[in-house]
Amino acid sequence: MSNPTASLLPGRQAVAPPSTLKVITTISIGNALEWFEIVIYGFMAVTIAKLFFPAENAAVSLLVALGTFGVTFVMRPVGSVVLGAYADAAGRKRALSLSMGLMLCGTLLVAVTPTFAQIGLWAPAILIVARLIQGFAAGGEFGSATALLAEQDPKRRGFFASWQFASQGITTFVAASFGIGLNTLLTQEELLSWGWRIPFVFGLLIGPVGLYIRRHLGEGAEFARSVQEPSPVRTTLIDQRGRTLTAMGLIILASILAYTGLFMPTFAVRQLGLPPSVSFAGTFWLGLLQFLLVPVFGSLSDRIGRVALMRTSALSMLVVIVPLFWFMVNHPSVATLMLTVTAIGVIASAYWGPIAAAMSELFQATTRGTGLSVSYSLGVAIFGGFAPFISAWLITATGSKIAPAFYVVFGVLVSLVALRSARRYGVR
């Protein structure tokens, strides 16, 4: 959708296209490492609740911890505006490097902050500051990374852009591996004392690798050909508000599915009574399915279209999600957990695969970084980031363990409306 006849601006020199493997590897590794810092907090929610938000009622303590998980998403829209506009002005690569540097600063704070027992109220206060920094950084990550992937080859946009969500699958199974390892190898006392800090330290050690490799990747030719938009934020929020709202609607279901998956370890332990190591094994499998299947469905969307594939996935989820939760709750076991996770993983991957390309095709290259960042961050902030909190609250408020499924149904209905709008804007 970019203007192929636009003249090159200084600093936007066309570059020889890098190899497919280099582009995918470079962006996916950095993307996975950055999202790891966000996801691992959700996996450690029960432990963090005890250490930083002690309360007489364990359910209240967990709700506060999950609410703090959602705090990062409050800052995402701010980061999306600042870093998205920066990506459209200075380039995707520079914005990606800046977001990762900020993410590492937030992770450092989480890794070294003393607990409530050691410094009192300062502990949750510092933790919240760290989460706000991470949220700001993540706000620009999706738009910059997705734009860079989508602009590599318009004819294979679905395949390239799908690695945005495939790399998040890497995050899920790596984080789940830590969950399995920590809960299997450490006692509860060791986990509460120091073990919970290990995955955050891992992020600090590996993060600089992602920072280094991002600095050695060129911009896509589509962006290099474009003329800089003087006011990408205004254009995105006012002139292209219909496209922005459509992209936001598309991401709602994807986000709810992703963060409902993130809630599964907590759900399996508290509602199904399964051991933590088993619940993390289910999430590991979900991440592996995402990593393996999302590129397949992304590539398929290049041939049969984004909208048709995403609509089929959404309708399939509408049919199966409530029965799956009912079956899992009434027959709690490792087998039923894995069956539920497998079904959700396959259907969700069919939606995750095309979505990054579909959102990218709603915007021209001149505003794509801002448009993707803002629509994604608003959708995730409002509906996705608080999904674990909403799921836990729905269970408490309704007394029904299958209540999280109804939130997924809501996401499906919104996505079906957004898909009709995307079709009208020319997304095939």
PDB file of C-alpha atoms in Angstrom, residues 151 312 344 347:
ATOM      1  CA  GLU A 151       7.991  -4.845   4.576  1.00  0.00           C
ATOM      2  CA  THR A 312     -12.778 -19.664  10.111  1.00  0.00           C
ATOM      3  CA  ILE A 344      -6.894 -23.886  21.648  1.00  0.00           C
ATOM      4  CA  ILE A 347      -7.283 -22.872  16.374  1.00  0.00           C
TER       5      ILE A 347
END
